Coordinates of C-alpha atoms and ligand atoms in Angstrom, one line a residue:
X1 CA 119.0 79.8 -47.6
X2 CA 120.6 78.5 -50.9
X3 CA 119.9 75.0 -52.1
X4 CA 123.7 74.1 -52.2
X5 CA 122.5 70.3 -54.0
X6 CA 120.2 71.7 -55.7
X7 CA 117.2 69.3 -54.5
X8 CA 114.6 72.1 -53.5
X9 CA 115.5 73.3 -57.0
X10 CA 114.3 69.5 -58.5
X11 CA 111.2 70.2 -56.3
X12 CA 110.7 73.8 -57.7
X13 CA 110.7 72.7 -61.5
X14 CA 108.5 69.3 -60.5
X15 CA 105.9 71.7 -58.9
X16 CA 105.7 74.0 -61.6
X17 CA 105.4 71.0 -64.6
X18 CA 102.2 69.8 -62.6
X19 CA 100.0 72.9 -63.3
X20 CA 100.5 72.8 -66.9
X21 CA 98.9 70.1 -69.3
X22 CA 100.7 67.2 -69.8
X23 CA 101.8 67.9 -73.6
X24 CA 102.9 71.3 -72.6
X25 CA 104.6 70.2 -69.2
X26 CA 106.3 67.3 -71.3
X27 CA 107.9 70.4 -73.5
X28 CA 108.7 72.6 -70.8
X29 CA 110.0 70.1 -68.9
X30 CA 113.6 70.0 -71.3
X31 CA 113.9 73.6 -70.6
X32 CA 114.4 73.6 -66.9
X33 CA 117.1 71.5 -65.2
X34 CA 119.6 72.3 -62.2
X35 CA 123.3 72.5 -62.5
X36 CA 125.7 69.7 -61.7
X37 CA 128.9 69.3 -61.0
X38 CA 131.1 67.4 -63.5
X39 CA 134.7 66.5 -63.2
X40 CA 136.3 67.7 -66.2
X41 CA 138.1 71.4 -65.7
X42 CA 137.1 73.4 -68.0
X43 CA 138.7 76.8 -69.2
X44 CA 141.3 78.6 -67.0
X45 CA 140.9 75.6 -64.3
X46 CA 136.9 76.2 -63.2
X47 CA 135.2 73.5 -62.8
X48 CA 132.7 72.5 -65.3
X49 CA 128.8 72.0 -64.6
X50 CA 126.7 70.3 -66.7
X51 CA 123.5 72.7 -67.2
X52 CA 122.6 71.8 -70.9
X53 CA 118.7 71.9 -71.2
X54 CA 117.2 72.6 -74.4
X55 CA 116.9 76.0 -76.0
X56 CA 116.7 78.3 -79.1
X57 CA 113.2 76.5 -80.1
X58 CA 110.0 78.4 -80.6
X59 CA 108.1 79.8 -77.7
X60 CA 104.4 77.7 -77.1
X61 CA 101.9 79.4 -77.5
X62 CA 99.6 81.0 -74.9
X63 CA 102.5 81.3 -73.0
X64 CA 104.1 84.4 -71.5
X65 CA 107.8 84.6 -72.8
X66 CA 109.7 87.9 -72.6
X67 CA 112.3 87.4 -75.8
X68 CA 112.3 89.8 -78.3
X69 CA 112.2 89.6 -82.4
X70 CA 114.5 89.6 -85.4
X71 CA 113.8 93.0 -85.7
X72 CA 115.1 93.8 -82.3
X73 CA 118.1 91.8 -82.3
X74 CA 119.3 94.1 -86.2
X75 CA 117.9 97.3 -85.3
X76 CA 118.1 97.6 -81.2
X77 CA 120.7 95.6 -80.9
X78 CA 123.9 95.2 -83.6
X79 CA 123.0 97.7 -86.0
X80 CA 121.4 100.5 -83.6
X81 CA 124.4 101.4 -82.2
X82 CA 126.3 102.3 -85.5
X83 CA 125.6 106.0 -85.2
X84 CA 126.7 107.9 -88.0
X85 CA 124.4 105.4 -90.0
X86 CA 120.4 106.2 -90.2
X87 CA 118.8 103.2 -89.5
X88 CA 115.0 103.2 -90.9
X89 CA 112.7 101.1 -89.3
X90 CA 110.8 100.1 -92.6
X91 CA 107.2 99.2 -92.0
X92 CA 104.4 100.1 -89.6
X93 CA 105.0 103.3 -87.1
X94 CA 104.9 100.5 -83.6
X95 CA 108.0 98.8 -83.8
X96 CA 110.8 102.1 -84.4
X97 CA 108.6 104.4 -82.1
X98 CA 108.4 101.3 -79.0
X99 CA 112.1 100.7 -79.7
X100 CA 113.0 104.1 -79.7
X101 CA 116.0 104.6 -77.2
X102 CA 115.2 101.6 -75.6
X103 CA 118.9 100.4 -75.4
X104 CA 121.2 102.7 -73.4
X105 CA 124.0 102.4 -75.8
X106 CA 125.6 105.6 -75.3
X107 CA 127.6 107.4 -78.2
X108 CA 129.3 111.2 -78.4
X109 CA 128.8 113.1 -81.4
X110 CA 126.2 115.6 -82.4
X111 CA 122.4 114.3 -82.6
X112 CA 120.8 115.0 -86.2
X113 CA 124.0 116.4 -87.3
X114 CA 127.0 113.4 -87.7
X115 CA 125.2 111.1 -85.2
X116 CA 121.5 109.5 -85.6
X117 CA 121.6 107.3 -82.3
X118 CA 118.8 108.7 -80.6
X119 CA 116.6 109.6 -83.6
X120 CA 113.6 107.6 -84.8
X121 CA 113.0 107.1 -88.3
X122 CA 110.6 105.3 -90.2
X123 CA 108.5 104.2 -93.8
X124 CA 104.9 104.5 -91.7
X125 CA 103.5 101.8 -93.3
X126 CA 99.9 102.6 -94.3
X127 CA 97.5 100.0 -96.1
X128 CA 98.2 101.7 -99.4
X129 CA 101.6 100.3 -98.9
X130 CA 100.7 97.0 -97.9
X131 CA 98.7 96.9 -100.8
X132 CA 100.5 98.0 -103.1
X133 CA 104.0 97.9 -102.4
X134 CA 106.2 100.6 -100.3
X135 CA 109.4 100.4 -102.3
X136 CA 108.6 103.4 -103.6
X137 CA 108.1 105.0 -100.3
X138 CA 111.5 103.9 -99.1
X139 CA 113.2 105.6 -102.2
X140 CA 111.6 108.8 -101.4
X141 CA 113.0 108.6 -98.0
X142 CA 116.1 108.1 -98.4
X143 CA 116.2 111.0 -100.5
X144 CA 114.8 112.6 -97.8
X145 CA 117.0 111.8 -95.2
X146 CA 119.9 112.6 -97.6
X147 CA 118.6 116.2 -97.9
X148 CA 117.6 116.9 -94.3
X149 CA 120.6 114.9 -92.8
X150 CA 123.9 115.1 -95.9
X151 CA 126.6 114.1 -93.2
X152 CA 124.8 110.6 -92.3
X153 CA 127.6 108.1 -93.9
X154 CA 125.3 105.9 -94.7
X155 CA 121.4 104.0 -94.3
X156 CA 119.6 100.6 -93.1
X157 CA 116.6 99.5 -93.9
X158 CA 115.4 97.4 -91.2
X159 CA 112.8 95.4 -92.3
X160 CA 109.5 94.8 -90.1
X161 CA 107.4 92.0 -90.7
X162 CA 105.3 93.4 -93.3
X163 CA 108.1 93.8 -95.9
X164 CA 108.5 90.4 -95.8
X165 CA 105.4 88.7 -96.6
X166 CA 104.5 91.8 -99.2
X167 CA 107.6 91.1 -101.2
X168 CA 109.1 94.3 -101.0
X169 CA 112.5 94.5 -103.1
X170 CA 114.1 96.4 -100.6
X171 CA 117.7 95.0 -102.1
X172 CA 116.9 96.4 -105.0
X173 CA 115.8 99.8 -103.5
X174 CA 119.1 100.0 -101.6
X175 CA 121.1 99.2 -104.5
X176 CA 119.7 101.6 -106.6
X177 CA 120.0 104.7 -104.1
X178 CA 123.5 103.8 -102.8
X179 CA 124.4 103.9 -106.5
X180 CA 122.8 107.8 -106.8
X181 CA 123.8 109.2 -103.3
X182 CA 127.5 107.4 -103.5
X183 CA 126.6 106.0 -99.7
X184 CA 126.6 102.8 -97.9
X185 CA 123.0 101.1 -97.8
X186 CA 122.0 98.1 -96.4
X187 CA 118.9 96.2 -96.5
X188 CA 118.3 94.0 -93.8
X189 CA 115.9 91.7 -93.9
X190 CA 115.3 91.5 -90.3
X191 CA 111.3 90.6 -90.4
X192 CA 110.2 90.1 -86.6
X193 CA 108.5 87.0 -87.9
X194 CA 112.0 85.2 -88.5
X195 CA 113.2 82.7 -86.3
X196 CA 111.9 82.0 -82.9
X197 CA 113.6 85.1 -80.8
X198 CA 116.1 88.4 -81.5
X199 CA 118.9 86.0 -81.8
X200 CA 118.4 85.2 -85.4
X201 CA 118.3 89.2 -85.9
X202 CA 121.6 89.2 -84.4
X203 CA 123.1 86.4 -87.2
X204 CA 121.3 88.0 -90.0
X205 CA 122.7 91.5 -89.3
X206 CA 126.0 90.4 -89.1
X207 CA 125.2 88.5 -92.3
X208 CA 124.6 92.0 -93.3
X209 CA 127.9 93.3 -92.8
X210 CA 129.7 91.0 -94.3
X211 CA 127.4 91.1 -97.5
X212 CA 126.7 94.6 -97.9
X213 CA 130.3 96.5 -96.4
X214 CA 133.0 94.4 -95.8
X215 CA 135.5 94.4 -99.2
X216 CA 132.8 96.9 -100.8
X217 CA 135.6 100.0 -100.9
X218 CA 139.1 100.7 -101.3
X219 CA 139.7 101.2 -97.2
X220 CA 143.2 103.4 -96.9
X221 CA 144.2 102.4 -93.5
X222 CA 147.0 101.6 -91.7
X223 CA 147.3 98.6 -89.8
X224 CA 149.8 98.1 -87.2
X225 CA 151.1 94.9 -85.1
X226 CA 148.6 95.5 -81.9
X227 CA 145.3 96.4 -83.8
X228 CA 142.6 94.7 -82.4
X229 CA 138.7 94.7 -82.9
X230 CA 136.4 95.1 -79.9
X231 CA 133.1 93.1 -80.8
X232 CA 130.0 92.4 -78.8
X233 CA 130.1 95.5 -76.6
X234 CA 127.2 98.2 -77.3
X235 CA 128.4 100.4 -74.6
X236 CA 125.6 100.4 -72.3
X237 CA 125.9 102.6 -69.9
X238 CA 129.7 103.1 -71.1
X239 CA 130.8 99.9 -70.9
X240 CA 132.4 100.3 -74.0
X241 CA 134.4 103.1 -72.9
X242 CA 135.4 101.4 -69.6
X243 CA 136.8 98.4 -71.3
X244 CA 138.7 100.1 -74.0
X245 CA 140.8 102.2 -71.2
X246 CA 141.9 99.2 -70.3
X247 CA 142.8 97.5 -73.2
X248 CA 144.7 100.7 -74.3
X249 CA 146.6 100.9 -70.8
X250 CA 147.9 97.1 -72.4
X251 CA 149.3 98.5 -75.0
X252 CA 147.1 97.7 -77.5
X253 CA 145.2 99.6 -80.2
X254 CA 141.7 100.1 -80.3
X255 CA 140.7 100.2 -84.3
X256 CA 136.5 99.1 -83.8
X257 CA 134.5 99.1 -81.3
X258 CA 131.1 97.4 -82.5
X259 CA 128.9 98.2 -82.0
X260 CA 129.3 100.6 -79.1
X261 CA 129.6 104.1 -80.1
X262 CA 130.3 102.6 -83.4
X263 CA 130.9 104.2 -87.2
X264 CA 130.9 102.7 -90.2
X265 CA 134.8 103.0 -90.7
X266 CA 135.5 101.2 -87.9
X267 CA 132.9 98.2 -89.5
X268 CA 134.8 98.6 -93.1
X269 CA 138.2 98.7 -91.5
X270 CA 137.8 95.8 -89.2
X271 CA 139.0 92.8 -91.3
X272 CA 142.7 94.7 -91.2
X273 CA 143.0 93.8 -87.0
X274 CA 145.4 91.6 -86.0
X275 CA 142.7 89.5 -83.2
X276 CA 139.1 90.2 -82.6
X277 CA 137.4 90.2 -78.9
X278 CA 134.6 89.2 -78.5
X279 CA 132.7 90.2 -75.2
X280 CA 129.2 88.9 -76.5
X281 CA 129.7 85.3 -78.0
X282 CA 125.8 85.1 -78.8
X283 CA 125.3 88.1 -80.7
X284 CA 128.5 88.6 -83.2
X285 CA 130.0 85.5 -83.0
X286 CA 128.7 84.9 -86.8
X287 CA 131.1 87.5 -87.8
X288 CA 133.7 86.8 -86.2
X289 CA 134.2 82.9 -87.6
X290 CA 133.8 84.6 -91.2
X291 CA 137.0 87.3 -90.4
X292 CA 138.7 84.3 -89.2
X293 CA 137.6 82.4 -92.2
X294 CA 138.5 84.7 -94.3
X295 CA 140.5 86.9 -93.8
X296 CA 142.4 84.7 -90.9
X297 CA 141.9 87.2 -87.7
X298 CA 141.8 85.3 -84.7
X299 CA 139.3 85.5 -82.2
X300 CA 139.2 85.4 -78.6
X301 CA 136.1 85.5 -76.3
X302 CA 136.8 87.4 -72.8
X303 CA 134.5 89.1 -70.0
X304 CA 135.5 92.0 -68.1
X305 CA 132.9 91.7 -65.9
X306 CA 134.5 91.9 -62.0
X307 CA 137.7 91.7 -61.2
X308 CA 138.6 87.9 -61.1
X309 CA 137.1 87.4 -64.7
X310 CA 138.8 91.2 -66.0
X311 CA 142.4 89.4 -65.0
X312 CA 141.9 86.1 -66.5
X313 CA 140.9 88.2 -69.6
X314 CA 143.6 90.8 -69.7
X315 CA 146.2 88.0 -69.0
X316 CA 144.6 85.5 -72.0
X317 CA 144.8 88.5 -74.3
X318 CA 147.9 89.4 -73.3
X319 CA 148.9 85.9 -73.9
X320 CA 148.8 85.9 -77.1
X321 CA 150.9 89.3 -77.9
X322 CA 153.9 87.9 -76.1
X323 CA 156.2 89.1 -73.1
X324 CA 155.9 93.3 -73.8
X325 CA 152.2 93.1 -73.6
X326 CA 152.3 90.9 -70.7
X327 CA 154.3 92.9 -68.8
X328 CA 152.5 95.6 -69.1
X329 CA 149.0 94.0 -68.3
X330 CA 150.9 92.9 -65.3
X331 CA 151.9 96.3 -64.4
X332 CA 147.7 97.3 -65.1
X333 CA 146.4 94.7 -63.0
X334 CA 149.1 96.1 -59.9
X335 CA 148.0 99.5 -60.8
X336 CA 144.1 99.1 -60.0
X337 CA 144.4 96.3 -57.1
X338 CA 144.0 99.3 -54.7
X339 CA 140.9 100.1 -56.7
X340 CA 139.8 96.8 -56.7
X341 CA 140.5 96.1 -52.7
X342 CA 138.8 98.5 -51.8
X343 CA 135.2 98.4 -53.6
X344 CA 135.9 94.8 -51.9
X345 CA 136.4 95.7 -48.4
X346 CA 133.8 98.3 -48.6
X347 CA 130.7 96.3 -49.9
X348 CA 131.8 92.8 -49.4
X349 CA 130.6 93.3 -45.6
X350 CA 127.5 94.0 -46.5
X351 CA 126.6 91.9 -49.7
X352 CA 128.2 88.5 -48.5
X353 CA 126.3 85.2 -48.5
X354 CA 123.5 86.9 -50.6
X355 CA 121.6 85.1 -52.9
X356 CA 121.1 86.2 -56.6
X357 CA 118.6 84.9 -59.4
X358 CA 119.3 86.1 -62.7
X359 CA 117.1 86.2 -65.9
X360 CA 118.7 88.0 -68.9
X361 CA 119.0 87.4 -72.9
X362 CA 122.2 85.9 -74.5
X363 CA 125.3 86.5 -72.6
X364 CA 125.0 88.1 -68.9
X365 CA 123.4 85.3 -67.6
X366 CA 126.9 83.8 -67.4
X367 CA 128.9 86.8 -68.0
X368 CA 128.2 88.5 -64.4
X369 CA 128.0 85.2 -62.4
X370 CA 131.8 86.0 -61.1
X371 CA 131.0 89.7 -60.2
X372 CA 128.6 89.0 -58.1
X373 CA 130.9 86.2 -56.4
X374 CA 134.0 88.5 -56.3
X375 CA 131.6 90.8 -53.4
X376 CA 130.9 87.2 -51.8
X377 CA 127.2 86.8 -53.3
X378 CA 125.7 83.3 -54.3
X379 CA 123.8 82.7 -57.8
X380 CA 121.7 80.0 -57.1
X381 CA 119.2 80.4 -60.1
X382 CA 120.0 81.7 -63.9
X383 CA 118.8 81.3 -67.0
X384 CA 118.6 82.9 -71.3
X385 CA 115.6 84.0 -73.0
X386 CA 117.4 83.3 -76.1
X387 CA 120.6 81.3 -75.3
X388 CA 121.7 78.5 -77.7
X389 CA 123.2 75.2 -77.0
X390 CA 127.2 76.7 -76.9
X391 CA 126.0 79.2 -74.7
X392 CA 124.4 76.5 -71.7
X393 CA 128.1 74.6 -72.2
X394 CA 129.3 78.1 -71.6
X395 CA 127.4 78.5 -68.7
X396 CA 129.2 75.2 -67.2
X397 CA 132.2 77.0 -66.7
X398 CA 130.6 79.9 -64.2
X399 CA 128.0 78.1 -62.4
X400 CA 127.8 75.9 -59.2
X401 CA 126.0 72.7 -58.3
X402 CA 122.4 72.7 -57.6
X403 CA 121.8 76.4 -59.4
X404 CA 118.3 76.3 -61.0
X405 CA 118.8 76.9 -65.0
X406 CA 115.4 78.1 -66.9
X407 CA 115.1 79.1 -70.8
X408 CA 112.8 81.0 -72.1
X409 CA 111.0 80.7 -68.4
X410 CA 107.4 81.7 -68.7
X411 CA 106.0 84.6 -67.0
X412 CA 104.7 82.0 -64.3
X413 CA 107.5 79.6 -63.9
X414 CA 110.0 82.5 -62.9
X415 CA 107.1 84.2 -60.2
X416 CA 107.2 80.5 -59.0
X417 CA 110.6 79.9 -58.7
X418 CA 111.2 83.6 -57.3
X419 CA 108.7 82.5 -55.0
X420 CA 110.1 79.1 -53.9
X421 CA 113.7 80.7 -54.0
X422 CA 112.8 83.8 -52.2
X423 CA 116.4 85.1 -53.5
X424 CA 118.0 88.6 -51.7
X425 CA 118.1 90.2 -55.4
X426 CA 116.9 89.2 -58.7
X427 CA 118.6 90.9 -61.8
X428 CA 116.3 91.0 -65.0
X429 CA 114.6 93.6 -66.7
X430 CA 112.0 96.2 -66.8
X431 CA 109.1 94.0 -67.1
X432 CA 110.4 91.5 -64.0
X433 CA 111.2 94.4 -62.3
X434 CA 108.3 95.6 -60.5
X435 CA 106.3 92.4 -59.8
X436 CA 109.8 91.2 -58.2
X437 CA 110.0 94.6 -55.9
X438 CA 106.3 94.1 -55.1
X439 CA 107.3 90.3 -54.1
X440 CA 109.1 92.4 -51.1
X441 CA 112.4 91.4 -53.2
X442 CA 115.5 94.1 -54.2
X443 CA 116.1 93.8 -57.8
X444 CA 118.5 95.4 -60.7
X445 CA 117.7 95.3 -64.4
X446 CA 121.1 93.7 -65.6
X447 CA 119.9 94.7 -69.3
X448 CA 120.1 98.5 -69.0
X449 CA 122.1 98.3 -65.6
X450 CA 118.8 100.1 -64.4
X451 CA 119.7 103.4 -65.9
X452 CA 123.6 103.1 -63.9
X453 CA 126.7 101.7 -65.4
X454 CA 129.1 101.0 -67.0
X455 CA 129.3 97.8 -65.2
X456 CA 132.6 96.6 -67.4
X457 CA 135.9 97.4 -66.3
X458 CA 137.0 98.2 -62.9
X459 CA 135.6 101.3 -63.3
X460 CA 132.2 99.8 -63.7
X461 CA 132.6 97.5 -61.0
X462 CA 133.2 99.9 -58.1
X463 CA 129.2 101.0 -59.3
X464 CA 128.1 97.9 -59.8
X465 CA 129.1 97.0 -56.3
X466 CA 127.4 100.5 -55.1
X467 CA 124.3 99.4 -57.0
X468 CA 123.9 96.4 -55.3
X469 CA 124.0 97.5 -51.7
X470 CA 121.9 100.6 -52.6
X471 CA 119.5 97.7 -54.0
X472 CA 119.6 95.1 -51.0
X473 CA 120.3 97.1 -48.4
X474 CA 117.5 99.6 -49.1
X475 CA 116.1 99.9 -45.6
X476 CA 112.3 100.0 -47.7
X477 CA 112.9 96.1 -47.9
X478 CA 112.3 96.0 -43.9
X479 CA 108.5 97.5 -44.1
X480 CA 107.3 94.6 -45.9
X481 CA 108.3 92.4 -43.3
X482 CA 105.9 92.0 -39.8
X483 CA 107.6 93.6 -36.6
X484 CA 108.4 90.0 -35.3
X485 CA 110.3 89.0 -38.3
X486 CA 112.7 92.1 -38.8
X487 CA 115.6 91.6 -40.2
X488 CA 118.6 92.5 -37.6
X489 CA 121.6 92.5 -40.4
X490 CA 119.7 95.0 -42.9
X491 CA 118.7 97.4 -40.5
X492 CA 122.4 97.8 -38.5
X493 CA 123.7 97.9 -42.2
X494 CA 120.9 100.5 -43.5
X495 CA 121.6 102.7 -39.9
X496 CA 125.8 102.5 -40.5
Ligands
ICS501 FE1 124.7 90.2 -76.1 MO1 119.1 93.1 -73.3 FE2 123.7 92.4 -75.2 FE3 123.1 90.2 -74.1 FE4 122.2 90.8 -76.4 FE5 120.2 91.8 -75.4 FE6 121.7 93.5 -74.1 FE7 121.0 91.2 -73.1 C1 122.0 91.6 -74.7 S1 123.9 91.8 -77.3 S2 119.9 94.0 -75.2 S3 125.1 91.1 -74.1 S4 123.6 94.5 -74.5 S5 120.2 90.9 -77.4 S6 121.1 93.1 -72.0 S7 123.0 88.8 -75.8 S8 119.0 90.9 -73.8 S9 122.2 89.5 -72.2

């Protein structure tokens, strides 16, 4: 069933370039490409495809794409998670209320008390504002918030689009009030009109941080010789939580986690760790070259998704704390092989040799490629709706010859190519999801891990292997097929 030279795939993007118009078919066309096998071995011995196609450049128009904004990519994504900040989404009602606990990035703490993470506010823009200016507005709020909520440790403004082109002084603003209430604020000038997708939201609120809390107070802290910074994992579902066991079972220590179940202590502390993770390159990256730059931390990108990729990563971090640490991620890596061989012999069985299409927004799209291939699945198709040219080399180190790469895919290229693929799962999200399952096709949403997880650590891969047999093996999937073409292997596996 998979297109293992990946000319079916050729056929698939050639197919889809003659409905459009010429100009917008020429455009397109540098966004869709299939993978191919180079010789050069690329990072712990895998062999390198070359998948680059073009990416990170504004959307065309009249198309349907399904990135997100700048706004997103602050407020959902790197800054949201920070939860004993208030983040206010400054502007018009739409964008805080249709975010609203939209991201599954868990935290503990007490709601409206120490912790904001699952409250909404915002500036409810009116056209008074917009006319006349809502710096005012966002003064009296945050005196607001500081009487109705004294333990927040601090405020964001998030900026929607129409602070931007009404010239709002929201610096100013911020200044002003962290000056008066002794807090942390930070204006960030996240505007949903900036850039072409959430990933420039993602640079400028780590621009943020480092302009608005790193080196801003005395921190009194004390650093020791295994201090590391977890950055790039929001939790979801508890990933956060399932990767830091692990890292602790090492031997090392834990001092941020950002932003998953984040605080602003652990932001302000950060540049006193001895190496900083990085489990999502696309989104925090920025930060991390400016610790290294200045303040010399090292950084170190791993995965822990799936067992073969949570070795090589424990191993390369281990690497570079010498023999003690080693030994003991030796000793972690013996002590869950059990764990790990037998979510393998019980799934593999009855996942092997299927086929995957993936369609996710920075990172996963070549994070989980080896998870799915540790339980014996194939990804033949994958693709970023935001990705940027170091992410597609990335990607060369995961994927296979002949997979089908997309960026940005329109609404209608991917219903094509789901169509010419006809995969056994595709992972995406919520607005893939039910077209795809109406297609007669199982699918997961590998943004929110379709309200499951965590999906890091070996904890989170015993339930990601669950979820994926509960998906294909659904015995549904059999009444969209006619009696005559029943599928024998899902239907023994469904009555086991
Ligand atoms: Fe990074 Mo959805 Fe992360 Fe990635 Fe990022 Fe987003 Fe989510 Fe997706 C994200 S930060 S919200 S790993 S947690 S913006 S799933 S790039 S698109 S692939």
């Amino acid at each position: 069933q998979y297109d293992n030279d990946g000319a079916l795939h050729a056929k698939l993007i050639e197919d889809v370039l003659e409905r459009y118009p010429d100009k917008t078919a020429k455009r397109r066309k540098k966004h869709l490409g299939v993978a191919r096998s180079g010789e050069a071995p690329g990072e712990d011995g895998a062999v390198v495809s070359e998948c680059e196609v073009k990416s990170n450049i504004k959307s065309i128009p009249g198309v349907m794409t399904i990135r997100g904004c700048a706004y997103a990519g602050s407020k959902g994504v790197v800054w949201g998670p920070v939860k004993d900040m208030v983040h206010i989404s400054h502007g018009p009602v739409g964008c805080g209320h249709y975010s609203w606990s939209q991201r599954r990035n868990y935290y503990v703490g007490t709601t409206g008390i120490d912790t904001f993470g699952t409250m909404q506010f915002t500036s409810d823009f009116q056209e008074k504002d917009i006319v006349f200016g809502g710096d005012k507005k966002l003064e009296r709020i945050i005196d607001e918030i500081e009487g109705l909520f004294p333990l927040n440790n601090g405020m964001t403004v998030q900026s929607e689009c129409p602070i931007g082109l009404i010239g709002d002084d929201t610096e100013a603003v911020s200044r002003k009030k962290a000056k008066e209430h002794d807090k942390t604020i930070v204006p960030v000038r996240c505007e949903g009109f900036r850039g072409v997708s959430q990933s420039l939201g993602h640079h400028i609120a780590n621009d943020a941080i480092r302009d608005w809390v790193f080196d801003k107070k005395e921190i009194a802290f004390e650093a020791g010789a295994y201090d590391v910074n977890v950055i790039g994992d929001y939790n979801i579902g508890g990933d956060a939580w399932a990767s830091r066991i692990l890292l602790e079972e090492i031997g090392l220590r834990v001092v941020g986690n950002w932003s998953g179940d984040a605080t602003l202590a652990e932001i302000e502390r950060a540049p006193k760790a001895r190496l900083n993770l990085i489990h999502c390159y696309r989104s925090m990256n920025y930060i991390c070259r400016h610790m290294e730059e200045k303040y010399g931390i090292a950084w170190m990108e791993y995965n822990f998704f799936g067992p073969s990729q949570i070795e090589a990563s424990l191993r390369k971090i281990a690497r570079h704390f010498g023999p003690e640490i080693e030994a003991r991620t030796e000793a972690v890596i013996a002590r869950y092989r059990p764990l790990v061989d037998a979510v393998i012999a019980k799934y593999r069985p009855r996942l092997e040799g299927n086929t995957v299409m993936l369609y996710v927004g920075g990172l996963r799209p070549r994070h989980v490629v080896t998870a799915y291939e540790d339980l014996g699945m194939v990804i033949v198709g994958t693709g970023y709706e935001f990705a940027h040219n170091d992410d597609y080399q990335r990607t060369g180190h995961y994927v296979r010859n002949g997979t089908l790469i997309y960026d940005d895919v329109t609404g209608y290229e991917l219903e094509k190519f789901i169509e010419g693929v006809r995969p056994n799962l595709v992972g995406s999200g919520i607005k893939e999801k039910y077209p795809v399952q109406k297609m007669g096709i199982p699918f997961r949403q590998m943004h929110s891990w379709d309200y499951s997880g965590p999906y890091h650590g070996y904890d989170g891969f015993a339930i990601f292997a669950r979820d994926l047999d509960l998906a294909i093996n659904n015995p549904v999937w059999d009444l969209f097929d006619a009696p005559w073409r029943e599928r024998p292997r899902r239907r023994a596996i469904a009555a086991e």
